[in-house]
Short mmCIF file of C-alpha atoms in Angstrom, two decimals:
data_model
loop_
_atom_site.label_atom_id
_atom_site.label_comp_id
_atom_site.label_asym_id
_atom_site.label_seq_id
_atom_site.Cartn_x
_atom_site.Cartn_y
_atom_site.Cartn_z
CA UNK A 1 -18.50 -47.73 -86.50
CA UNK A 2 -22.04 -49.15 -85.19
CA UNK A 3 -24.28 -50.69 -88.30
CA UNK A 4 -27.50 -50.06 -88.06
CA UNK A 5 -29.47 -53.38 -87.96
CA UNK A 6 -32.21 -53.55 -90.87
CA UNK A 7 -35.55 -55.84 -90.64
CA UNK A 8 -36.13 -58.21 -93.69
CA UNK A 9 -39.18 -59.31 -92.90
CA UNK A 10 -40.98 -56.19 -94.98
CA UNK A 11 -38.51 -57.21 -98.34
CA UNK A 12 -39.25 -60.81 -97.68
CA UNK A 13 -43.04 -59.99 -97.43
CA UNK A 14 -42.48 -58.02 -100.69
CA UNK A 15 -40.95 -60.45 -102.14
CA UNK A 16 -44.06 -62.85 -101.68
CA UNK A 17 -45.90 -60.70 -102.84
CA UNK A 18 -44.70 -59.37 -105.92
CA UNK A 19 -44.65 -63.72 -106.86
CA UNK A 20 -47.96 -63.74 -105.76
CA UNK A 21 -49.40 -61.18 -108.30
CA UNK A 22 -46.63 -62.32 -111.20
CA UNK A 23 -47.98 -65.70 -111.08
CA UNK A 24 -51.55 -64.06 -111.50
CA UNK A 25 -53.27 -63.98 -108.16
CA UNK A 26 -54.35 -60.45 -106.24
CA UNK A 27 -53.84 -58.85 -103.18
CA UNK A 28 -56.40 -58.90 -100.79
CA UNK A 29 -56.68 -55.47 -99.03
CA UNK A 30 -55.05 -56.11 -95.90
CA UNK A 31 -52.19 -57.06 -97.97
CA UNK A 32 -52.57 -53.70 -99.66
CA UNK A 33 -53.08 -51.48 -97.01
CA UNK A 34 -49.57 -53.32 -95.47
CA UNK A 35 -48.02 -51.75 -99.04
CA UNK A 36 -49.53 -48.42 -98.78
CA UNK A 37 -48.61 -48.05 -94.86
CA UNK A 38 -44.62 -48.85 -95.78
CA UNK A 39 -42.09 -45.93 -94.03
CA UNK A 40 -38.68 -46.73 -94.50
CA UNK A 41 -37.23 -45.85 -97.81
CA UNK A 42 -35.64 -48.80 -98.85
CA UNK A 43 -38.68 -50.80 -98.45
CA UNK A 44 -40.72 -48.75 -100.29
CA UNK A 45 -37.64 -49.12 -103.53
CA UNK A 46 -38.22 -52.53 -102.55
CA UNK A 47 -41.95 -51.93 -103.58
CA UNK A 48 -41.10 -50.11 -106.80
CA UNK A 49 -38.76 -52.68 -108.06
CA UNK A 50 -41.82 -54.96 -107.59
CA UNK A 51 -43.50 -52.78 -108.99
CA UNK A 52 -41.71 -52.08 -112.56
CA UNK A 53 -41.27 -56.10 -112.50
CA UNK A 54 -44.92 -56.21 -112.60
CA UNK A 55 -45.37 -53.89 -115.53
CA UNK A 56 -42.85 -55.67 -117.17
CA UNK A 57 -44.19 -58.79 -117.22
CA UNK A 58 -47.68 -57.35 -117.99
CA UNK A 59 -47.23 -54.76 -120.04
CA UNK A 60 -43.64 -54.85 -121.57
CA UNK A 61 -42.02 -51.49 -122.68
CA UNK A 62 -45.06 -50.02 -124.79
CA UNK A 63 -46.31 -46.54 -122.79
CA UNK A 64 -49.99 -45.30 -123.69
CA UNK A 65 -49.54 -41.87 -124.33
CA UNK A 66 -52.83 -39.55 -124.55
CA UNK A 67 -54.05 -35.91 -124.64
CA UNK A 68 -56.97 -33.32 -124.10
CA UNK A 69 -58.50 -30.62 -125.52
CA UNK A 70 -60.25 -28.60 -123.10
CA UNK A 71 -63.76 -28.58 -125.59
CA UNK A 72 -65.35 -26.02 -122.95
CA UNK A 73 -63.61 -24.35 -120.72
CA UNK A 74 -65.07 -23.00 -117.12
CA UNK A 75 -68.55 -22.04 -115.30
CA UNK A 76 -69.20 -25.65 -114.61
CA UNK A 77 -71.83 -25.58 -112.22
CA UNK A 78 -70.13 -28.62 -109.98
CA UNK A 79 -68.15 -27.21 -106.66
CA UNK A 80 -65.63 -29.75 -106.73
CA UNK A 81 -63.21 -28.44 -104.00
CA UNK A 82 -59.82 -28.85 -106.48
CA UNK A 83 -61.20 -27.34 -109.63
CA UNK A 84 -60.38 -24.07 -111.10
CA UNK A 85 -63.67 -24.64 -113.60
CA UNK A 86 -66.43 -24.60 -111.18
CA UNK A 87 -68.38 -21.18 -111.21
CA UNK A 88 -68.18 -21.72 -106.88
CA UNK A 89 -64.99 -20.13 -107.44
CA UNK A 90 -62.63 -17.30 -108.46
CA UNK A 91 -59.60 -18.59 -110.41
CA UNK A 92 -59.19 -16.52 -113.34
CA UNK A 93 -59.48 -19.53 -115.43
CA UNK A 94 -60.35 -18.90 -118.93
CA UNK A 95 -63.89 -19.45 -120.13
CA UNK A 96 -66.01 -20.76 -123.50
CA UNK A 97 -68.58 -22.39 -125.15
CA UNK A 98 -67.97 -25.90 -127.28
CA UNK A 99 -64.86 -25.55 -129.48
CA UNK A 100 -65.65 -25.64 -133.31
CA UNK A 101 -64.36 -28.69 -135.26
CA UNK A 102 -60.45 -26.90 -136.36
CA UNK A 103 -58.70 -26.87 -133.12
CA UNK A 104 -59.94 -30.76 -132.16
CA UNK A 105 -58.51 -31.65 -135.65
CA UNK A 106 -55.60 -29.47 -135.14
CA UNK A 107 -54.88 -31.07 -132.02
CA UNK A 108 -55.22 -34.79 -133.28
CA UNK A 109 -52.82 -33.95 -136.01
CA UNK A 110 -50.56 -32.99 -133.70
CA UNK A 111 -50.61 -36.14 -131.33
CA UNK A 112 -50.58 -38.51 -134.34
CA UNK A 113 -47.35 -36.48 -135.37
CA UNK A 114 -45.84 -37.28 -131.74
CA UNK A 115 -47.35 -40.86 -131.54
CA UNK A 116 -49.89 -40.62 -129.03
CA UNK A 117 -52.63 -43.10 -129.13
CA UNK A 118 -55.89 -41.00 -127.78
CA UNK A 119 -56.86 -37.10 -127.71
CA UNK A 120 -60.02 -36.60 -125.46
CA UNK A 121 -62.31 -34.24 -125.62
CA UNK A 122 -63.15 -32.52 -122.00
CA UNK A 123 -66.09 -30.33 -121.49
CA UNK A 124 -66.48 -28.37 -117.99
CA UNK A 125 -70.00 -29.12 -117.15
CA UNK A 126 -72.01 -31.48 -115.15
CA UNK A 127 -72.97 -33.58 -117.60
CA UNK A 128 -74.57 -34.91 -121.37
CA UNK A 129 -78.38 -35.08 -121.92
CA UNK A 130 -80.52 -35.62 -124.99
CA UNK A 131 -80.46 -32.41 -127.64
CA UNK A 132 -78.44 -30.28 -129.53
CA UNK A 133 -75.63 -30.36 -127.55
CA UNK A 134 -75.54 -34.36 -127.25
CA UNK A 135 -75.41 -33.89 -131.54
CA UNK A 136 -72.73 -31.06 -131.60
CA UNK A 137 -70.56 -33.87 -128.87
CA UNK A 138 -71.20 -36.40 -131.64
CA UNK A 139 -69.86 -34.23 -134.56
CA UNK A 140 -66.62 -33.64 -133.24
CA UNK A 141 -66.38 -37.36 -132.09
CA UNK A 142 -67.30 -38.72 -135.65
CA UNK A 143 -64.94 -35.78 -137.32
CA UNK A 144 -62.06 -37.01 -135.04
CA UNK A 145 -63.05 -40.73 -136.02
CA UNK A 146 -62.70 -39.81 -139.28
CA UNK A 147 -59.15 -37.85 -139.07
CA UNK A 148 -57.70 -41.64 -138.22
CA UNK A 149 -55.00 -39.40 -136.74
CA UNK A 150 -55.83 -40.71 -132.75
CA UNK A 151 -58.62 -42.93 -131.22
CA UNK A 152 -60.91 -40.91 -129.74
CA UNK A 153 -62.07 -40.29 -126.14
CA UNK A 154 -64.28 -37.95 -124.29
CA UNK A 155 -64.64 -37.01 -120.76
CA UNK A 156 -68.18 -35.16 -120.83
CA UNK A 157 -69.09 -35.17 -117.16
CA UNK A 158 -72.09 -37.71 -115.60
CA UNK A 159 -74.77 -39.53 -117.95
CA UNK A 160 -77.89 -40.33 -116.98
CA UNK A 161 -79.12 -42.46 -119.87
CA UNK A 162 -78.34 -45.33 -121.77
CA UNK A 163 -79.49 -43.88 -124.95
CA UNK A 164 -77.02 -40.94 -124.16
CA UNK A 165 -74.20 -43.34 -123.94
CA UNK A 166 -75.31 -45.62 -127.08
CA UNK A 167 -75.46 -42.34 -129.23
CA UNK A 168 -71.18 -41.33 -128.10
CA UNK A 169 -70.51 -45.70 -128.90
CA UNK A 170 -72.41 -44.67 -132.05
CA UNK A 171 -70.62 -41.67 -132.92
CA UNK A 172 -67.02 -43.60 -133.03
CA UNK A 173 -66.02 -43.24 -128.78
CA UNK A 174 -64.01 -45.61 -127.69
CA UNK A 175 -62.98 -44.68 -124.15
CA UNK A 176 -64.60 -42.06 -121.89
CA UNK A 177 -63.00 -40.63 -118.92
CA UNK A 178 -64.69 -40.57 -115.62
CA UNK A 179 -63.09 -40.27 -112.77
CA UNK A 180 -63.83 -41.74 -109.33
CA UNK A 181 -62.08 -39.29 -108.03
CA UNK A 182 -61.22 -40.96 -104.25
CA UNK A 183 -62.88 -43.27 -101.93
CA UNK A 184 -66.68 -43.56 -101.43
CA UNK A 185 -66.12 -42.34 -98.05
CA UNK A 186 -63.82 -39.44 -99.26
CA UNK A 187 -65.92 -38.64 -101.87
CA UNK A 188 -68.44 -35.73 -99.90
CA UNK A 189 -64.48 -33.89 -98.81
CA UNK A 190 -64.50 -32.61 -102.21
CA UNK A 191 -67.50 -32.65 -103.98
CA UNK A 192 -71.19 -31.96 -102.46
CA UNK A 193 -73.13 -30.92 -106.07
CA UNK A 194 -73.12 -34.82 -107.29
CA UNK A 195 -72.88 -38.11 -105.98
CA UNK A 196 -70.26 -41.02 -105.87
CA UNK A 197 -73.03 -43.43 -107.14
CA UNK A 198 -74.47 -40.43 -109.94
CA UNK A 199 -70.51 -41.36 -111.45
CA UNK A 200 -71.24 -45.01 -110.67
CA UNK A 201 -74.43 -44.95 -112.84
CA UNK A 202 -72.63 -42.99 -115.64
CA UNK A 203 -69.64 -45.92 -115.87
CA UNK A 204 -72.50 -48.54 -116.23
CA UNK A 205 -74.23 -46.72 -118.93
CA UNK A 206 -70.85 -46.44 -120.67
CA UNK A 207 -69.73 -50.17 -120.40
CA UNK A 208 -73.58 -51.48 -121.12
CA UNK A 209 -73.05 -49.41 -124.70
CA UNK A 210 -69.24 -51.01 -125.19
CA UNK A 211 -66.99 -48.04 -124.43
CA UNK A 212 -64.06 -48.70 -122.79
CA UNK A 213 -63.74 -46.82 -119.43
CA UNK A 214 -61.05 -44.73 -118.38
CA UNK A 215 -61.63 -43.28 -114.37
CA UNK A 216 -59.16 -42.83 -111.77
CA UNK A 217 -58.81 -40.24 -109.34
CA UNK A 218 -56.50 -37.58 -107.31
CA UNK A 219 -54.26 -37.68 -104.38
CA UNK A 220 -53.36 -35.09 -102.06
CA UNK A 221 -56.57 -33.94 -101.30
CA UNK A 222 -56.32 -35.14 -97.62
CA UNK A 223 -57.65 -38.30 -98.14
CA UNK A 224 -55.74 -41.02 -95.76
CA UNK A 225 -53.48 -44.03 -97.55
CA UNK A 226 -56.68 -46.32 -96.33
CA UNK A 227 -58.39 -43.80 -99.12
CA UNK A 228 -56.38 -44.46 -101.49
CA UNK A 229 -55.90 -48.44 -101.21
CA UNK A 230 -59.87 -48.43 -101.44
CA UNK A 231 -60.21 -46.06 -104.68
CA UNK A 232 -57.89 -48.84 -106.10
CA UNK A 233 -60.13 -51.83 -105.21
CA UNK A 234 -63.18 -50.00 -106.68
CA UNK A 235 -61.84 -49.15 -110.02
CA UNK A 236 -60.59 -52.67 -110.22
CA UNK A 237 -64.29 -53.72 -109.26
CA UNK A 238 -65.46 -51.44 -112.14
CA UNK A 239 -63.28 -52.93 -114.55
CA UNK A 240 -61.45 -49.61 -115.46
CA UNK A 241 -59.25 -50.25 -118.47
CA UNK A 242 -57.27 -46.99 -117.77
CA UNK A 243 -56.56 -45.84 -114.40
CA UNK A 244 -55.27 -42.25 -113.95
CA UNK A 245 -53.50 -41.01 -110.91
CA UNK A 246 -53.60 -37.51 -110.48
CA UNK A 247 -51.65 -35.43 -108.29
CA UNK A 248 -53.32 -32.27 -107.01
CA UNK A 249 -52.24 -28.82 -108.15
CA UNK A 250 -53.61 -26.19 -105.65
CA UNK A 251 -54.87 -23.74 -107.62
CA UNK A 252 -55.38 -20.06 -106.43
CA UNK A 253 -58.95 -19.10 -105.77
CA UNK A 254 -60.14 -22.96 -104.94
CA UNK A 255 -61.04 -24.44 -101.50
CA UNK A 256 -57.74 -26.60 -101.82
CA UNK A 257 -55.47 -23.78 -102.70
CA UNK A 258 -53.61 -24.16 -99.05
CA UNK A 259 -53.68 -28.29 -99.14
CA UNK A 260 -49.47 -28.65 -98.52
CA UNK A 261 -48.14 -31.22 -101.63
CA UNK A 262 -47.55 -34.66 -100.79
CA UNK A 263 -43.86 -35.90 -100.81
CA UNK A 264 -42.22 -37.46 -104.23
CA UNK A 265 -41.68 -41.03 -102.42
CA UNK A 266 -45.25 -40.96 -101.08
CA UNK A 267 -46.61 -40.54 -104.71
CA UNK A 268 -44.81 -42.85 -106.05
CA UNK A 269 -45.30 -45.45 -103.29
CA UNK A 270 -48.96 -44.78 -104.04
CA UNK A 271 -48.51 -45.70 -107.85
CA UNK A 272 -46.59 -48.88 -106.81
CA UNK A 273 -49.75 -50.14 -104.80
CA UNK A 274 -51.76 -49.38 -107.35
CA UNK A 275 -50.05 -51.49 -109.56
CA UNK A 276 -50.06 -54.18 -107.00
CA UNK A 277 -54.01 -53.78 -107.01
CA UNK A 278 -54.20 -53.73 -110.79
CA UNK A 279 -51.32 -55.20 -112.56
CA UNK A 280 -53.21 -55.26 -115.97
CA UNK A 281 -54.68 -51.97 -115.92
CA UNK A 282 -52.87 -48.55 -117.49
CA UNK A 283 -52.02 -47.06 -114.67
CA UNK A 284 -51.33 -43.39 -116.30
CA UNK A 285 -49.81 -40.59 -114.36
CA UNK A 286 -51.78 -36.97 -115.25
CA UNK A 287 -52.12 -34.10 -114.11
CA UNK A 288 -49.62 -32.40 -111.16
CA UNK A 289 -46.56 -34.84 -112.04
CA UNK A 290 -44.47 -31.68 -113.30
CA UNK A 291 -45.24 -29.69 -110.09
CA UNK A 292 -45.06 -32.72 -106.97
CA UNK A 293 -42.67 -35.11 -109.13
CA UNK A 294 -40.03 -32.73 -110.63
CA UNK A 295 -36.59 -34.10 -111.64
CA UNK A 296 -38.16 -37.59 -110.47
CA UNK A 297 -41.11 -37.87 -113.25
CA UNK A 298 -38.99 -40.52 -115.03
CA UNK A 299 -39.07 -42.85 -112.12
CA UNK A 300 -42.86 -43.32 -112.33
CA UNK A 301 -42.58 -45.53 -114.36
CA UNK A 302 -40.06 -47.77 -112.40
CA UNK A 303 -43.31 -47.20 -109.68
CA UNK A 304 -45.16 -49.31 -111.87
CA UNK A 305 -46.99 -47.19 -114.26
CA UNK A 306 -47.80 -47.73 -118.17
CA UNK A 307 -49.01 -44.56 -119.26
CA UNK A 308 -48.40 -41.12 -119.43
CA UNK A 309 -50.86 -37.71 -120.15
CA UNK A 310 -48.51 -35.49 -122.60
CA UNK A 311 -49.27 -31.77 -123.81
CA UNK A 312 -51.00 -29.27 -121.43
CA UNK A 313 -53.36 -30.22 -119.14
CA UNK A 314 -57.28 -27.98 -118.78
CA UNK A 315 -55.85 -25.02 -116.80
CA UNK A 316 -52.19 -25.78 -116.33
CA UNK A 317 -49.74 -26.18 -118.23
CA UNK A 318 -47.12 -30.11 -118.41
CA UNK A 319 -43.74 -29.93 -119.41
CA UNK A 320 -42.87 -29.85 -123.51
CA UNK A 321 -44.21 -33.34 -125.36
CA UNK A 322 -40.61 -33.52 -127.09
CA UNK A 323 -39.15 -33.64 -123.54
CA UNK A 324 -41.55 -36.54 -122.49
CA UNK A 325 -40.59 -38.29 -125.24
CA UNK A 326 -36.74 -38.01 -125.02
CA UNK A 327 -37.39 -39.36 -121.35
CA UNK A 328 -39.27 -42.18 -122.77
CA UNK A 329 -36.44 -42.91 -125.35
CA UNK A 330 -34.02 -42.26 -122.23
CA UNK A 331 -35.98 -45.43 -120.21
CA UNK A 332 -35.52 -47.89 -123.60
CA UNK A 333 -39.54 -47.59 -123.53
CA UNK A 334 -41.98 -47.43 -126.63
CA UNK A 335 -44.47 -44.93 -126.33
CA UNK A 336 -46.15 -46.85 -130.03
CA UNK A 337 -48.80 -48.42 -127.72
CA UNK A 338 -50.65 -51.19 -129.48
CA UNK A 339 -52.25 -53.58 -126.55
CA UNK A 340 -55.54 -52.01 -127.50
CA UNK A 341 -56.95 -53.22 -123.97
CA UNK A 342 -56.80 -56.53 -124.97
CA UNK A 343 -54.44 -58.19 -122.45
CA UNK A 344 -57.00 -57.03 -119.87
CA UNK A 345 -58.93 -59.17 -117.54
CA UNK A 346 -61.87 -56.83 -116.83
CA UNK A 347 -64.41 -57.08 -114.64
CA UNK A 348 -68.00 -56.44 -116.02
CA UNK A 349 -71.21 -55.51 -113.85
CA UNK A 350 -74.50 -54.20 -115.42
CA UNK A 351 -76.14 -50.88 -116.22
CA UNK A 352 -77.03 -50.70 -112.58
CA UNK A 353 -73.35 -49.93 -111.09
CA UNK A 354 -72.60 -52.32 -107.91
CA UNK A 355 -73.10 -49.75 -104.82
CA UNK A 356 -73.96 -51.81 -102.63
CA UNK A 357 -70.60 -54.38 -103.19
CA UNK A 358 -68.60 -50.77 -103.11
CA UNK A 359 -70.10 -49.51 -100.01
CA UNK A 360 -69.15 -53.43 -98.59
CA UNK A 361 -65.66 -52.24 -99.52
CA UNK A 362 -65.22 -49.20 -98.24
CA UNK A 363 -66.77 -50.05 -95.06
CA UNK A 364 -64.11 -52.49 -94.68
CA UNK A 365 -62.06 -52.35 -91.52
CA UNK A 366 -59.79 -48.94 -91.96
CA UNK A 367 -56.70 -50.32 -90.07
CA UNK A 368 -54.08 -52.19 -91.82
CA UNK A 369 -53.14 -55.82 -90.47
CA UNK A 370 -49.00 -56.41 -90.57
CA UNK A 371 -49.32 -59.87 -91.10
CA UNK A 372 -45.54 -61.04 -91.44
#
């Protein structure tokens, strides 16, 4: 019987590595570009071992569990090319105006009964300006506040004013989710109706008022690996204190509906690099695990990651909370989450976001350097 001869270098250069960003130093993104371009399968459970070491060590066993309430649902007037809410579009998804206060306090009640730590509020429009609307926001975020059932969070769409973002700190926010979405160069693939840097201005309105920042994006749009290693470096430049990794969910009706689903190991070879890029961050898995992941949803968190989206998502539906929890239970992990973002070395830039340092990055030179 002939044995098939295996190279060590890539575990060695793992290896390295994974010391390397244990002891506290970072990747640069050659380094991580060499992580996301790994092929053979055993390196890349060489890479998730790494990977889950690194959460370990800087996060333990707690999992931050959060989730949404879809505050208003459809005819946003964005065209973002993988949503089933944008009025471009004919989805069938169901439509209203700003939920009343019951169902946000219903659905706080029922994450504190299951444990989790945040319910946001999501709202399918382009954004939050001065006026009525900006108060009605602010009732349901002080009326959650008050519950003391969850922390509360908010993913309202782009802000273009500080005073818009001092009146949600004011209100009782605490983290607001804003997605980057993918790489600056990526970005126009999916999205022509805003701009990268409008969502870069609305994260440095946010931080200048003291809310936390939750923004991550989605993979399996098309965007390359190179895409995806530079969406990491940019949320870690932003100081992003959760990092969600979508997977996309085609969804009938939208420009993306044919886009074929990227393979289980390549997702969660993607969540292992991004723990390489930001071992301190919550890197939480969201929306699509269920449909790309299937039976191997409990082995994201062997990838690397901390936290976890529960309940239904805005227009599809996850698997049963009780199951997520049983698999959490399964894994010895604690989904009582207490780090409150304080074990987190966060980068901080001003109210004007850092374009110019991202555009640096992205314009970096696309092909990866196998420096063994």
């Amino acid at each position: 019987m002939q044995r098939t001869q295996v190279d060590r270098r890539p575990r060695e250069r793992l290896a390295r590595l994974g010391e390397l960003v244990l002891g506290g130093g970072r990747v640069t993104r050659a380094e991580a570009l060499w992580l996301f371009h790994l092929e053979n399968p055993a390196d890349i459970f060489d890479l998730m071992s790494w990977a889950n070491r690194l959460r370990q060590h800087f996060k333990g066993n707690k999992v931050h569990l959060c989730s949404i309430v879809n505050a208003k649902a459809g005819g946003c007037s964005e065209n973002c090319r993988f949503c089933a809410q944008s009025s471009h579009y004919q989805t069938g998804s169901p439509k209203y105006g700003f939920i009343e206060p019951e169902p946000v306090l219903e659905a706080a009640a029922e994450a504190g009964r299951n444990g989790v730590t945040a319910v946001g509020l999501v709202a399918a429009w382009k954004g939050l300006n001065e006026g009525p609307m900006l108060d009605e926001v602010c009732e349901r975020i002080g009326e959650l506040k008050a519950s003391g059932k969850t922390r509360p969070d908010a993913s309202l769409g782009i802000i273009k004013s500080q005073r818009v973002a001092d009146r949600l700190k004011q209100a009782g926010l605490e983290c607001y989710g804003h997605n980057l979405e993918s790489s600056k160069r990526f970005f126009p693939q999916h999205c022509t109706s805003h701009t990268y840097e409008e969502r870069l201005e609305t994260i440095g309105y946010l931080k200048t008022a003291g809310i936390k920042i939750c923004s991550g994006g989605i993979i399996g749009m098309g965007e390359t690996r190179e895409d995806r290693c530079d969406l990491a470096f940019s949320l870690k430049l932003i100081g992003a204190n959760v990092v969600p990794i979508n997977i996309l969910n085609p969804i009938k009706g939208t420009p993306f509906e044919q886009q074929p689903p990227l393979p289980p190991l390549e997702i969660l070879k993607t969540i292992a690099c991004f723990r390489f890029i930001l071992p301190r961050q919550e890197i939480m898995i969201a929306g699509g695990r269920t449909l790309n992941l299937r039976d191997l949803q409990s082995m994201v968190f062997f990838a690397g990651a901390s936290a976890l989206m529960v309940g239904n998502y805005l227009t599809t539906l996850n698997q049963p909370v009780e199951k997520d929890l049983q698999m959490l239970q399964d894994l010895g992990l604690d989904p009582h989450w207490d780090h409150d973002f304080a074990d987190q070395d966060n980068v901080q830039f001003d109210a004007a976001p850092p374009g110019g340092a991202l555009q640096r990055l992205d314009a970096q030179a696309p092909e990866v350097q196998r420096l063994d």
